[in-house]
PDB file of C-alpha atoms in Angstrom:
ATOM      1  CA  MET A   1     -18.637   6.109  -9.958  1.00 30.00           C
ATOM      2  CA  LYS A   2     -18.168   2.251  -9.628  1.00 37.00           C
ATOM      3  CA  VAL A   3     -14.988   1.739  -7.692  1.00 40.00           C
ATOM      4  CA  LEU A   4     -14.727  -1.872  -7.236  1.00 50.00           C
ATOM      5  CA  PRO A   5     -14.267  -4.533  -8.543  1.00 51.00           C
ATOM      6  CA  PHE A   6     -11.231  -3.279 -11.062  1.00 58.00           C
ATOM      7  CA  LYS A   7     -10.358  -5.707 -13.822  1.00 60.00           C
ATOM      8  CA  ILE A   8      -6.750  -6.028 -15.152  1.00 64.00           C
ATOM      9  CA  PRO A   9      -6.612  -5.669 -18.886  1.00 60.00           C
ATOM     10  CA  LYS A  10      -4.767  -8.560 -20.288  1.00 65.00           C
ATOM     11  CA  PRO A  11      -4.899 -10.505 -23.605  1.00 65.00           C
ATOM     12  CA  PRO A  12      -6.719 -13.836 -24.160  1.00 64.00           C
ATOM     13  CA  ASN A  13      -4.999 -16.916 -22.733  1.00 73.00           C
ATOM     14  CA  GLU A  14      -2.422 -14.910 -20.959  1.00 80.00           C
ATOM     15  CA  ASN A  15      -1.867 -15.992 -17.330  1.00 87.00           C
ATOM     16  CA  ILE A  16       0.544 -13.561 -16.032  1.00 92.00           C
ATOM     17  CA  ALA A  17      -0.029  -9.827 -17.236  1.00 92.00           C
ATOM     18  CA  PHE A  18       2.707  -6.988 -17.268  1.00 94.00           C
ATOM     19  CA  GLN A  19       1.679  -3.552 -17.092  1.00 94.00           C
ATOM     20  CA  ILE A  20       3.447  -0.158 -16.951  1.00 94.00           C
ATOM     21  CA  ASP A  21       1.666   2.594 -15.074  1.00 92.00           C
ATOM     22  CA  GLU A  22       3.087   6.086 -15.654  1.00 91.00           C
ATOM     23  CA  GLY A  23       1.672   9.817 -15.420  1.00 88.00           C
ATOM     24  CA  PRO A  24       1.816  12.813 -12.935  1.00 86.00           C
ATOM     25  CA  GLN A  25       0.456  10.263 -10.127  1.00 85.00           C
ATOM     26  CA  PHE A  26      -0.723   6.498  -9.746  1.00 88.00           C
ATOM     27  CA  TYR A  27      -4.580   5.396  -9.810  1.00 82.00           C
ATOM     28  CA  GLY A  28      -5.789   6.994  -6.465  1.00 81.00           C
ATOM     29  CA  LYS A  29      -9.013   5.172  -6.215  1.00 81.00           C
ATOM     30  CA  LEU A  30      -9.804   2.407  -3.789  1.00 83.00           C
ATOM     31  CA  HIS A  31     -10.092  -0.824  -5.916  1.00 83.00           C
ATOM     32  CA  GLN A  32      -9.474  -4.382  -5.530  1.00 84.00           C
ATOM     33  CA  HIS A  33      -8.940  -7.292  -8.104  1.00 87.00           C
ATOM     34  CA  GLU A  34      -8.779 -11.092  -8.077  1.00 88.00           C
ATOM     35  CA  GLU A  35      -5.007 -11.019  -9.125  1.00 91.00           C
ATOM     36  CA  ILE A  36      -2.020 -10.737  -7.011  1.00 92.00           C
ATOM     37  CA  GLN A  37      -0.330  -7.597  -7.611  1.00 94.00           C
ATOM     38  CA  LEU A  38       3.495  -7.495  -7.628  1.00 95.00           C
ATOM     39  CA  SER A  39       4.939  -4.061  -8.227  1.00 95.00           C
ATOM     40  CA  TYR A  40       8.374  -2.148  -8.538  1.00 96.00           C
ATOM     41  CA  ILE A  41       8.168   1.746  -7.925  1.00 95.00           C
ATOM     42  CA  VAL A  42      10.271   3.195 -10.586  1.00 94.00           C
ATOM     43  CA  ARG A  43       9.709   6.899  -9.829  1.00 92.00           C
ATOM     44  CA  GLY A  44       7.340   8.580  -7.224  1.00 91.00           C
ATOM     45  CA  SER A  45       6.411   8.632  -3.678  1.00 90.00           C
ATOM     46  CA  GLY A  46       3.161   8.813  -1.502  1.00 90.00           C
ATOM     47  CA  LYS A  47       1.268   6.741   0.762  1.00 90.00           C
ATOM     48  CA  LEU A  48      -0.113   3.355   0.028  1.00 91.00           C
ATOM     49  CA  LEU A  49      -3.323   1.900   1.647  1.00 89.00           C
ATOM     50  CA  VAL A  50      -3.778  -1.599   1.896  1.00 87.00           C
ATOM     51  CA  SER A  51      -6.579  -3.275   3.971  1.00 77.00           C
ATOM     52  CA  ASP A  52      -6.103  -1.749   7.057  1.00 75.00           C
ATOM     53  CA  SER A  53      -2.625  -0.684   6.990  1.00 82.00           C
ATOM     54  CA  ILE A  54      -1.092   2.815   5.687  1.00 87.00           C
ATOM     55  CA  THR A  55       2.438   2.862   4.795  1.00 88.00           C
ATOM     56  CA  SER A  56       4.571   5.184   2.689  1.00 88.00           C
ATOM     57  CA  PHE A  57       6.068   4.199  -0.828  1.00 91.00           C
ATOM     58  CA  ASP A  58       9.041   5.493  -2.487  1.00 90.00           C
ATOM     59  CA  GLU A  59      11.386   4.947  -5.403  1.00 91.00           C
ATOM     60  CA  GLY A  60      12.942   1.358  -5.352  1.00 92.00           C
ATOM     61  CA  ASP A  61      10.053  -0.118  -3.013  1.00 93.00           C
ATOM     62  CA  ILE A  62       8.631  -3.527  -4.080  1.00 93.00           C
ATOM     63  CA  ILE A  63       5.418  -4.360  -3.220  1.00 93.00           C
ATOM     64  CA  VAL A  64       3.019  -7.335  -3.166  1.00 93.00           C
ATOM     65  CA  ILE A  65      -0.729  -7.225  -2.798  1.00 93.00           C
ATOM     66  CA  ASP A  66      -2.843 -10.078  -2.199  1.00 90.00           C
ATOM     67  CA  GLY A  67      -5.899 -10.742  -4.534  1.00 89.00           C
ATOM     68  CA  ASN A  68      -9.088  -9.199  -3.697  1.00 85.00           C
ATOM     69  CA  THR A  69      -7.441  -6.924  -1.228  1.00 86.00           C
ATOM     70  CA  PRO A  70      -8.732  -3.206  -1.235  1.00 85.00           C
ATOM     71  CA  HIS A  71      -5.896  -0.786  -1.930  1.00 88.00           C
ATOM     72  CA  LEU A  72      -5.045   2.570  -3.534  1.00 89.00           C
ATOM     73  CA  PHE A  73      -1.803   4.836  -4.239  1.00 90.00           C
ATOM     74  CA  GLN A  74      -2.124   8.227  -3.098  1.00 87.00           C
ATOM     75  CA  SER A  75       0.794   9.972  -4.899  1.00 89.00           C
ATOM     76  CA  ARG A  76       2.625  12.930  -3.428  1.00 82.00           C
ATOM     77  CA  THR A  77       1.414  16.410  -5.191  1.00 72.00           C
ATOM     78  CA  ASP A  78       3.933  18.599  -3.340  1.00 64.00           C
ATOM     79  CA  THR A  79       6.844  17.066  -5.696  1.00 59.00           C
ATOM     80  CA  GLU A  80       7.542  17.813  -9.553  1.00 63.00           C
ATOM     81  CA  GLY A  81       7.926  15.119 -11.884  1.00 67.00           C
ATOM     82  CA  TYR A  82       5.886  11.998 -12.604  1.00 85.00           C
ATOM     83  CA  SER A  83       5.174   8.588 -11.367  1.00 92.00           C
ATOM     84  CA  LYS A  84       6.092   4.950 -12.848  1.00 95.00           C
ATOM     85  CA  MET A  85       5.690   1.622 -11.786  1.00 96.00           C
ATOM     86  CA  TYR A  86       6.292  -1.689 -13.181  1.00 97.00           C
ATOM     87  CA  SER A  87       3.621  -4.462 -12.151  1.00 96.00           C
ATOM     88  CA  LEU A  88       2.890  -8.251 -12.672  1.00 96.00           C
ATOM     89  CA  PHE A  89      -0.546  -9.503 -11.963  1.00 95.00           C
ATOM     90  CA  PHE A  90      -1.285 -13.228 -11.384  1.00 92.00           C
ATOM     91  CA  THR A  91      -3.428 -15.681  -9.468  1.00 88.00           C
ATOM     92  CA  ARG A  92      -2.478 -18.933  -7.894  1.00 84.00           C
ATOM     93  CA  ALA A  93      -4.239 -20.532 -10.517  1.00 84.00           C
ATOM     94  CA  SER A  94      -1.847 -18.899 -13.107  1.00 84.00           C
ATOM     95  CA  PHE A  95       0.510 -21.865 -12.465  1.00 82.00           C
ATOM     96  CA  GLY A  96      -1.988 -24.639 -12.892  1.00 80.00           C
ATOM     97  CA  GLN A  97      -3.986 -26.670 -10.549  1.00 76.00           C
ATOM     98  CA  HIS A  98      -1.259 -28.883  -9.231  1.00 78.00           C
ATOM     99  CA  PHE A  99       2.013 -26.606  -9.727  1.00 81.00           C
ATOM    100  CA  PHE A 100       2.378 -26.028  -5.835  1.00 77.00           C
ATOM    101  CA  GLU A 101       1.837 -29.506  -4.887  1.00 80.00           C
ATOM    102  CA  LEU A 102       5.313 -30.317  -6.198  1.00 84.00           C
ATOM    103  CA  SER A 103       7.757 -30.597  -3.138  1.00 85.00           C
ATOM    104  CA  GLU A 104      10.371 -28.481  -4.434  1.00 84.00           C
ATOM    105  CA  LEU A 105       7.799 -25.477  -4.293  1.00 82.00           C
ATOM    106  CA  GLU A 106       7.081 -25.782  -0.703  1.00 84.00           C
ATOM    107  CA  ASP A 107       8.859 -22.558   0.093  1.00 84.00           C
ATOM    108  CA  LEU A 108       6.490 -20.728  -2.230  1.00 83.00           C
ATOM    109  CA  LYS A 109       3.592 -22.496  -1.012  1.00 82.00           C
ATOM    110  CA  LEU A 110       4.365 -21.266   2.595  1.00 81.00           C
ATOM    111  CA  PHE A 111       4.908 -17.664   0.996  1.00 82.00           C
ATOM    112  CA  PHE A 112       1.560 -17.518  -0.501  1.00 82.00           C
ATOM    113  CA  ASN A 113      -0.161 -18.906   2.677  1.00 78.00           C
ATOM    114  CA  SER A 114       1.445 -16.243   4.795  1.00 77.00           C
ATOM    115  CA  LEU A 115       0.962 -13.469   2.443  1.00 79.00           C
ATOM    116  CA  HIS A 116      -2.420 -12.094   4.076  1.00 76.00           C
ATOM    117  CA  ALA A 117      -2.905  -8.767   2.531  1.00 80.00           C
ATOM    118  CA  GLY A 118       0.506  -7.951   1.390  1.00 87.00           C
ATOM    119  CA  ILE A 119       4.093  -7.293   1.949  1.00 87.00           C
ATOM    120  CA  LYS A 120       6.642  -4.372   1.109  1.00 89.00           C
ATOM    121  CA  LEU A 121      10.403  -4.658   0.573  1.00 87.00           C
ATOM    122  CA  SER A 122      11.991  -1.102   0.669  1.00 79.00           C
ATOM    123  CA  SER A 123      14.588  -0.229  -1.658  1.00 70.00           C
ATOM    124  CA  GLY A 124      15.103  -3.743  -3.235  1.00 62.00           C
ATOM    125  CA  SER A 125      18.628  -4.976  -4.439  1.00 70.00           C
ATOM    126  CA  HIS A 126      20.071  -4.078  -7.658  1.00 73.00           C
ATOM    127  CA  HIS A 127      19.525  -7.729  -8.913  1.00 82.00           C
ATOM    128  CA  LEU A 128      15.585  -7.406  -8.297  1.00 90.00           C
ATOM    129  CA  THR A 129      15.733  -3.954 -10.218  1.00 91.00           C
ATOM    130  CA  GLY A 130      17.265  -5.608 -13.110  1.00 92.00           C
ATOM    131  CA  LEU A 131      14.665  -8.603 -13.136  1.00 95.00           C
ATOM    132  CA  PHE A 132      12.097  -5.774 -13.241  1.00 95.00           C
ATOM    133  CA  ASN A 133      13.815  -3.763 -16.003  1.00 95.00           C
ATOM    134  CA  GLU A 134      14.202  -6.988 -18.027  1.00 96.00           C
ATOM    135  CA  LEU A 135      10.247  -7.320 -17.836  1.00 95.00           C
ATOM    136  CA  THR A 136       9.801  -4.393 -20.374  1.00 95.00           C
ATOM    137  CA  HIS A 137      11.086  -6.778 -23.232  1.00 95.00           C
ATOM    138  CA  CYS A 138      11.470 -10.135 -22.448  1.00 94.00           C
ATOM    139  CA  SER A 139       9.389 -13.285 -23.712  1.00 93.00           C
ATOM    140  CA  LYS A 140       6.200 -14.778 -22.176  1.00 91.00           C
ATOM    141  CA  LEU A 141       8.531 -17.590 -20.858  1.00 93.00           C
ATOM    142  CA  ARG A 142      10.994 -15.239 -19.283  1.00 95.00           C
ATOM    143  CA  ARG A 143       8.296 -13.462 -17.633  1.00 94.00           C
ATOM    144  CA  LEU A 144       7.213 -16.489 -15.873  1.00 93.00           C
ATOM    145  CA  ILE A 145      10.850 -17.403 -14.982  1.00 94.00           C
ATOM    146  CA  ILE A 146      11.322 -13.678 -13.569  1.00 95.00           C
ATOM    147  CA  LEU A 147       8.193 -14.193 -11.506  1.00 94.00           C
ATOM    148  CA  LEU A 148       9.393 -17.319  -9.946  1.00 92.00           C
ATOM    149  CA  GLU A 149      12.722 -15.805  -9.301  1.00 93.00           C
ATOM    150  CA  LEU A 150      10.933 -12.639  -7.518  1.00 92.00           C
ATOM    151  CA  LEU A 151       8.718 -15.033  -5.682  1.00 90.00           C
ATOM    152  CA  GLN A 152      11.655 -17.299  -4.592  1.00 90.00           C
ATOM    153  CA  TYR A 153      13.442 -13.945  -3.274  1.00 89.00           C
ATOM    154  CA  PHE A 154      10.499 -12.944  -1.112  1.00 87.00           C
ATOM    155  CA  SER A 155      10.051 -16.376   0.366  1.00 85.00           C
ATOM    156  CA  LEU A 156      13.718 -16.595   1.531  1.00 84.00           C
ATOM    157  CA  HIS A 157      14.494 -12.973   2.775  1.00 82.00           C
ATOM    158  CA  GLU A 158      12.576 -10.717   5.537  1.00 79.00           C
ATOM    159  CA  VAL A 159      10.143  -8.509   4.127  1.00 80.00           C
ATOM    160  CA  GLU A 160       7.733  -6.248   6.006  1.00 82.00           C
ATOM    161  CA  PRO A 161       4.084  -7.400   6.191  1.00 82.00           C
ATOM    162  CA  LEU A 162       1.602  -4.802   5.351  1.00 81.00           C
ATOM    163  CA  SER A 163      -1.342  -6.116   7.386  1.00 70.00           C
ATOM    164  CA  GLY A 164      -2.311  -9.041   9.327  1.00 56.00           C
ATOM    165  CA  PHE A 165      -6.070  -8.401   8.795  1.00 54.00           C
ATOM    166  CA  LYS A 166      -8.239  -8.933   5.474  1.00 56.00           C
ATOM    167  CA  TYR A 167     -11.828  -8.310   5.410  1.00 54.00           C
ATOM    168  CA  LYS A 168     -13.405 -11.511   4.842  1.00 53.00           C
ATOM    169  CA  LYS A 169     -16.054 -10.425   2.110  1.00 54.00           C
ATOM    170  CA  VAL A 170     -15.134  -8.791  -1.196  1.00 59.00           C
ATOM    171  CA  LEU A 171     -16.332  -5.061  -1.022  1.00 64.00           C
ATOM    172  CA  THR A 172     -19.346  -4.421  -3.045  1.00 70.00           C
ATOM    173  CA  ASN A 173     -19.350  -1.386  -5.148  1.00 70.00           C
ATOM    174  CA  HIS A 174     -21.641   0.577  -2.746  1.00 76.00           C
ATOM    175  CA  GLU A 175     -19.324  -0.252   0.168  1.00 75.00           C
ATOM    176  CA  GLY A 176     -16.297   0.865  -2.142  1.00 74.00           C
ATOM    177  CA  GLU A 177     -17.993   4.095  -3.072  1.00 80.00           C
ATOM    178  CA  LYS A 178     -18.481   4.789   0.565  1.00 84.00           C
ATOM    179  CA  MET A 179     -14.915   3.984   1.773  1.00 85.00           C
ATOM    180  CA  GLN A 180     -13.396   6.081  -1.389  1.00 82.00           C
ATOM    181  CA  GLN A 181     -15.404   8.989  -0.218  1.00 88.00           C
ATOM    182  CA  VAL A 182     -14.003   8.844   3.382  1.00 91.00           C
ATOM    183  CA  PHE A 183     -10.456   8.079   2.371  1.00 88.00           C
ATOM    184  CA  GLU A 184     -10.462  10.895  -0.001  1.00 86.00           C
ATOM    185  CA  PHE A 185     -11.695  13.150   2.400  1.00 92.00           C
ATOM    186  CA  VAL A 186      -9.277  12.085   5.094  1.00 91.00           C
ATOM    187  CA  PHE A 187      -6.205  12.365   2.667  1.00 88.00           C
ATOM    188  CA  ASN A 188      -7.415  15.838   1.674  1.00 87.00           C
ATOM    189  CA  ASN A 189      -8.044  17.087   5.225  1.00 92.00           C
ATOM    190  CA  PHE A 190      -5.677  15.139   7.589  1.00 93.00           C
ATOM    191  CA  GLN A 191      -3.634  18.229   8.322  1.00 93.00           C
ATOM    192  CA  HIS A 192      -6.370  19.967   9.893  1.00 94.00           C
ATOM    193  CA  GLU A 193      -8.933  19.058  12.770  1.00 93.00           C
ATOM    194  CA  ILE A 194     -11.474  16.479  11.448  1.00 94.00           C
ATOM    195  CA  SER A 195     -14.994  16.228  12.669  1.00 93.00           C
ATOM    196  CA  LEU A 196     -16.569  12.686  13.000  1.00 95.00           C
ATOM    197  CA  ASP A 197     -19.831  14.274  12.333  1.00 95.00           C
ATOM    198  CA  GLU A 198     -18.556  15.543   9.170  1.00 94.00           C
ATOM    199  CA  VAL A 199     -17.014  12.318   7.968  1.00 94.00           C
ATOM    200  CA  ALA A 200     -19.960  10.354   9.043  1.00 95.00           C
ATOM    201  CA  SER A 201     -22.384  12.561   6.966  1.00 94.00           C
ATOM    202  CA  LEU A 202     -20.420  11.514   3.772  1.00 92.00           C
ATOM    203  CA  CYS A 203     -21.778   7.962   4.269  1.00 91.00           C
ATOM    204  CA  TYR A 204     -25.205   9.224   5.392  1.00 92.00           C
ATOM    205  CA  LEU A 205     -24.673   7.558   8.876  1.00 93.00           C
ATOM    206  CA  THR A 206     -24.724   8.699  12.401  1.00 95.00           C
ATOM    207  CA  PRO A 207     -21.136   8.869  13.952  1.00 95.00           C
ATOM    208  CA  ASN A 208     -21.738   5.763  16.189  1.00 95.00           C
ATOM    209  CA  ALA A 209     -23.002   3.921  13.215  1.00 96.00           C
ATOM    210  CA  PHE A 210     -20.011   5.265  11.122  1.00 95.00           C
ATOM    211  CA  CYS A 211     -17.768   3.933  13.775  1.00 95.00           C
ATOM    212  CA  ARG A 212     -19.131   0.599  13.636  1.00 93.00           C
ATOM    213  CA  TYR A 213     -19.101   0.482   9.897  1.00 91.00           C
ATOM    214  CA  PHE A 214     -15.297   1.687   9.480  1.00 91.00           C
ATOM    215  CA  LYS A 215     -13.893  -0.695  12.082  1.00 89.00           C
ATOM    216  CA  LEU A 216     -15.635  -3.714  10.794  1.00 86.00           C
ATOM    217  CA  ARG A 217     -14.017  -3.050   7.102  1.00 83.00           C
ATOM    218  CA  THR A 218     -10.676  -1.839   8.515  1.00 82.00           C
ATOM    219  CA  ASN A 219     -10.167  -3.359  12.033  1.00 82.00           C
ATOM    220  CA  LYS A 220      -9.260   0.004  13.358  1.00 87.00           C
ATOM    221  CA  THR A 221     -11.108   2.976  14.494  1.00 93.00           C
ATOM    222  CA  PHE A 222     -11.512   5.825  12.461  1.00 94.00           C
ATOM    223  CA  PHE A 223      -9.210   8.026  14.711  1.00 94.00           C
ATOM    224  CA  GLN A 224      -6.596   5.240  14.526  1.00 93.00           C
ATOM    225  CA  PHE A 225      -6.599   5.477  10.667  1.00 91.00           C
ATOM    226  CA  VAL A 226      -6.242   9.348  10.657  1.00 94.00           C
ATOM    227  CA  THR A 227      -3.309   8.916  13.422  1.00 95.00           C
ATOM    228  CA  GLU A 228      -1.699   6.515  11.352  1.00 91.00           C
ATOM    229  CA  LEU A 229      -1.794   8.435   8.379  1.00 91.00           C
ATOM    230  CA  ARG A 230      -0.546  11.707   9.964  1.00 94.00           C
ATOM    231  CA  ILE A 231       2.464   9.664  11.556  1.00 94.00           C
ATOM    232  CA  GLU A 232       3.306   8.503   7.873  1.00 89.00           C
ATOM    233  CA  HIS A 233       3.148  12.041   6.557  1.00 91.00           C
ATOM    234  CA  ALA A 234       5.489  13.019   9.473  1.00 93.00           C
ATOM    235  CA  CYS A 235       7.854  10.283   8.370  1.00 90.00           C
ATOM    236  CA  GLN A 236       7.947  11.471   4.726  1.00 85.00           C
ATOM    237  CA  LEU A 237       8.703  15.021   5.922  1.00 89.00           C
ATOM    238  CA  LEU A 238      11.366  13.607   8.216  1.00 89.00           C
ATOM    239  CA  GLU A 239      12.868  11.802   5.584  1.00 83.00           C
ATOM    240  CA  SER A 240      13.033  14.569   3.168  1.00 79.00           C
ATOM    241  CA  GLU A 241      13.747  17.239   5.586  1.00 73.00           C
ATOM    242  CA  THR A 242      16.291  15.784   8.077  1.00 64.00           C
ATOM    243  CA  ASP A 243      17.143  19.270   9.472  1.00 69.00           C
ATOM    244  CA  GLY A 244      13.419  20.215   9.878  1.00 74.00           C
ATOM    245  CA  ASN A 245      11.998  21.376  13.041  1.00 89.00           C
ATOM    246  CA  ILE A 246      10.134  18.624  15.130  1.00 93.00           C
ATOM    247  CA  ALA A 247       7.122  21.156  16.022  1.00 94.00           C
ATOM    248  CA  ASP A 248       6.897  22.288  12.521  1.00 94.00           C
ATOM    249  CA  ILE A 249       6.618  18.651  11.133  1.00 94.00           C
ATOM    250  CA  ALA A 250       3.997  17.950  13.932  1.00 95.00           C
ATOM    251  CA  TYR A 251       1.771  20.790  13.043  1.00 95.00           C
ATOM    252  CA  GLN A 252       2.232  20.235   9.195  1.00 94.00           C
ATOM    253  CA  SER A 253       0.988  16.774  10.144  1.00 95.00           C
ATOM    254  CA  GLY A 254      -2.095  17.819  11.615  1.00 95.00           C
ATOM    255  CA  PHE A 255      -0.875  17.378  15.375  1.00 96.00           C
ATOM    256  CA  LYS A 256      -1.831  20.315  17.660  1.00 94.00           C
ATOM    257  CA  SER A 257       0.241  19.142  20.739  1.00 94.00           C
ATOM    258  CA  ILE A 258       3.808  18.219  20.171  1.00 94.00           C
ATOM    259  CA  THR A 259       3.847  16.042  23.326  1.00 95.00           C
ATOM    260  CA  HIS A 260       0.914  13.993  21.685  1.00 96.00           C
ATOM    261  CA  PHE A 261       2.766  13.854  18.426  1.00 96.00           C
ATOM    262  CA  ASN A 262       5.824  12.409  20.006  1.00 95.00           C
ATOM    263  CA  ARG A 263       3.973   9.778  22.123  1.00 96.00           C
ATOM    264  CA  LYS A 264       1.883   8.653  19.086  1.00 96.00           C
ATOM    265  CA  PHE A 265       5.043   8.485  16.755  1.00 95.00           C
ATOM    266  CA  LYS A 266       6.922   6.516  19.446  1.00 94.00           C
ATOM    267  CA  GLN A 267       3.811   4.192  19.904  1.00 94.00           C
ATOM    268  CA  LEU A 268       3.754   3.681  16.009  1.00 92.00           C
ATOM    269  CA  LYS A 269       7.403   3.577  15.032  1.00 91.00           C
ATOM    270  CA  GLY A 270       9.283   2.686  18.210  1.00 92.00           C
ATOM    271  CA  VAL A 271      11.511   5.565  18.242  1.00 93.00           C
ATOM    272  CA  VAL A 272      10.815   9.239  18.941  1.00 93.00           C
ATOM    273  CA  PRO A 273      10.786  11.924  15.832  1.00 93.00           C
ATOM    274  CA  ARG A 274      14.253  13.104  16.489  1.00 91.00           C
ATOM    275  CA  GLU A 275      15.820   9.708  16.546  1.00 91.00           C
ATOM    276  CA  TYR A 276      13.964   8.567  13.367  1.00 89.00           C
ATOM    277  CA  SER A 277      15.215  11.493  11.699  1.00 87.00           C
ATOM    278  CA  ARG A 278      18.736  10.788  13.038  1.00 84.00           C
ATOM    279  CA  ARG A 279      18.525   7.375  11.483  1.00 80.00           C
ATOM    280  CA  GLN A 280      17.606   8.506   8.217  1.00 74.00           C
ATOM    281  CA  MET A 281      20.696  10.403   7.961  1.00 71.00           C
ATOM    282  CA  GLY A 282      22.566   7.269   8.393  1.00 61.00           C
TER     283      GLY A 282
END
């Protein structure tokens, strides 16, 4: 199956495309497209992989993914209901060749230059939610104005960078297929022990060759990636089960040692799991 590249469907002569994705889960294959993607999570939750970053997404989050950046949405399957997302797709060229040379748009130019792989804004304001809802029925002119309003907001407010790393090349179809196999395997097995020999065999590589291959394309070791995925899963459990047993959550997330879990959690999140859970309770 060809995973990359991915073409955004849009009518001819339309520079800014609006798309609604809804169903049991979002498109869960590793893909990339030349357009910048600006998405609002209407319903659903799960894990988001962007470049070398793993983070959680939830209802109300706003996510911007730079063009030609490999990414995938892994929707949660342990909850009932469906997933829904509003997205705008555009390129820098969508605004015309000299648009960002205007001095009035210096803030937007700086925003684009610092975008890297992408950003996330958790639980956006009611104002932003209203703008995304308006996209479902507005004119093309209003769509452009809304996009500029959203970009202005991001350029003036603090947002969470998803990654500072971006693979210098566009992944080939063959590379995309390999990485997709690896990610699918890890997403399906991270709660259990993972053998490096087993995952390397998916790519028909030796363990040493696989480690080099993976790090070149993600900027981290394979087991760093697995640990970050496990910690993000633990965060989701801590957010939904604020009175949950920390040891149980550690084991459900793939950790065999509560001590190792606490150490890795604090290393990645800055606080121990108990404190993280307490903060979620407000």
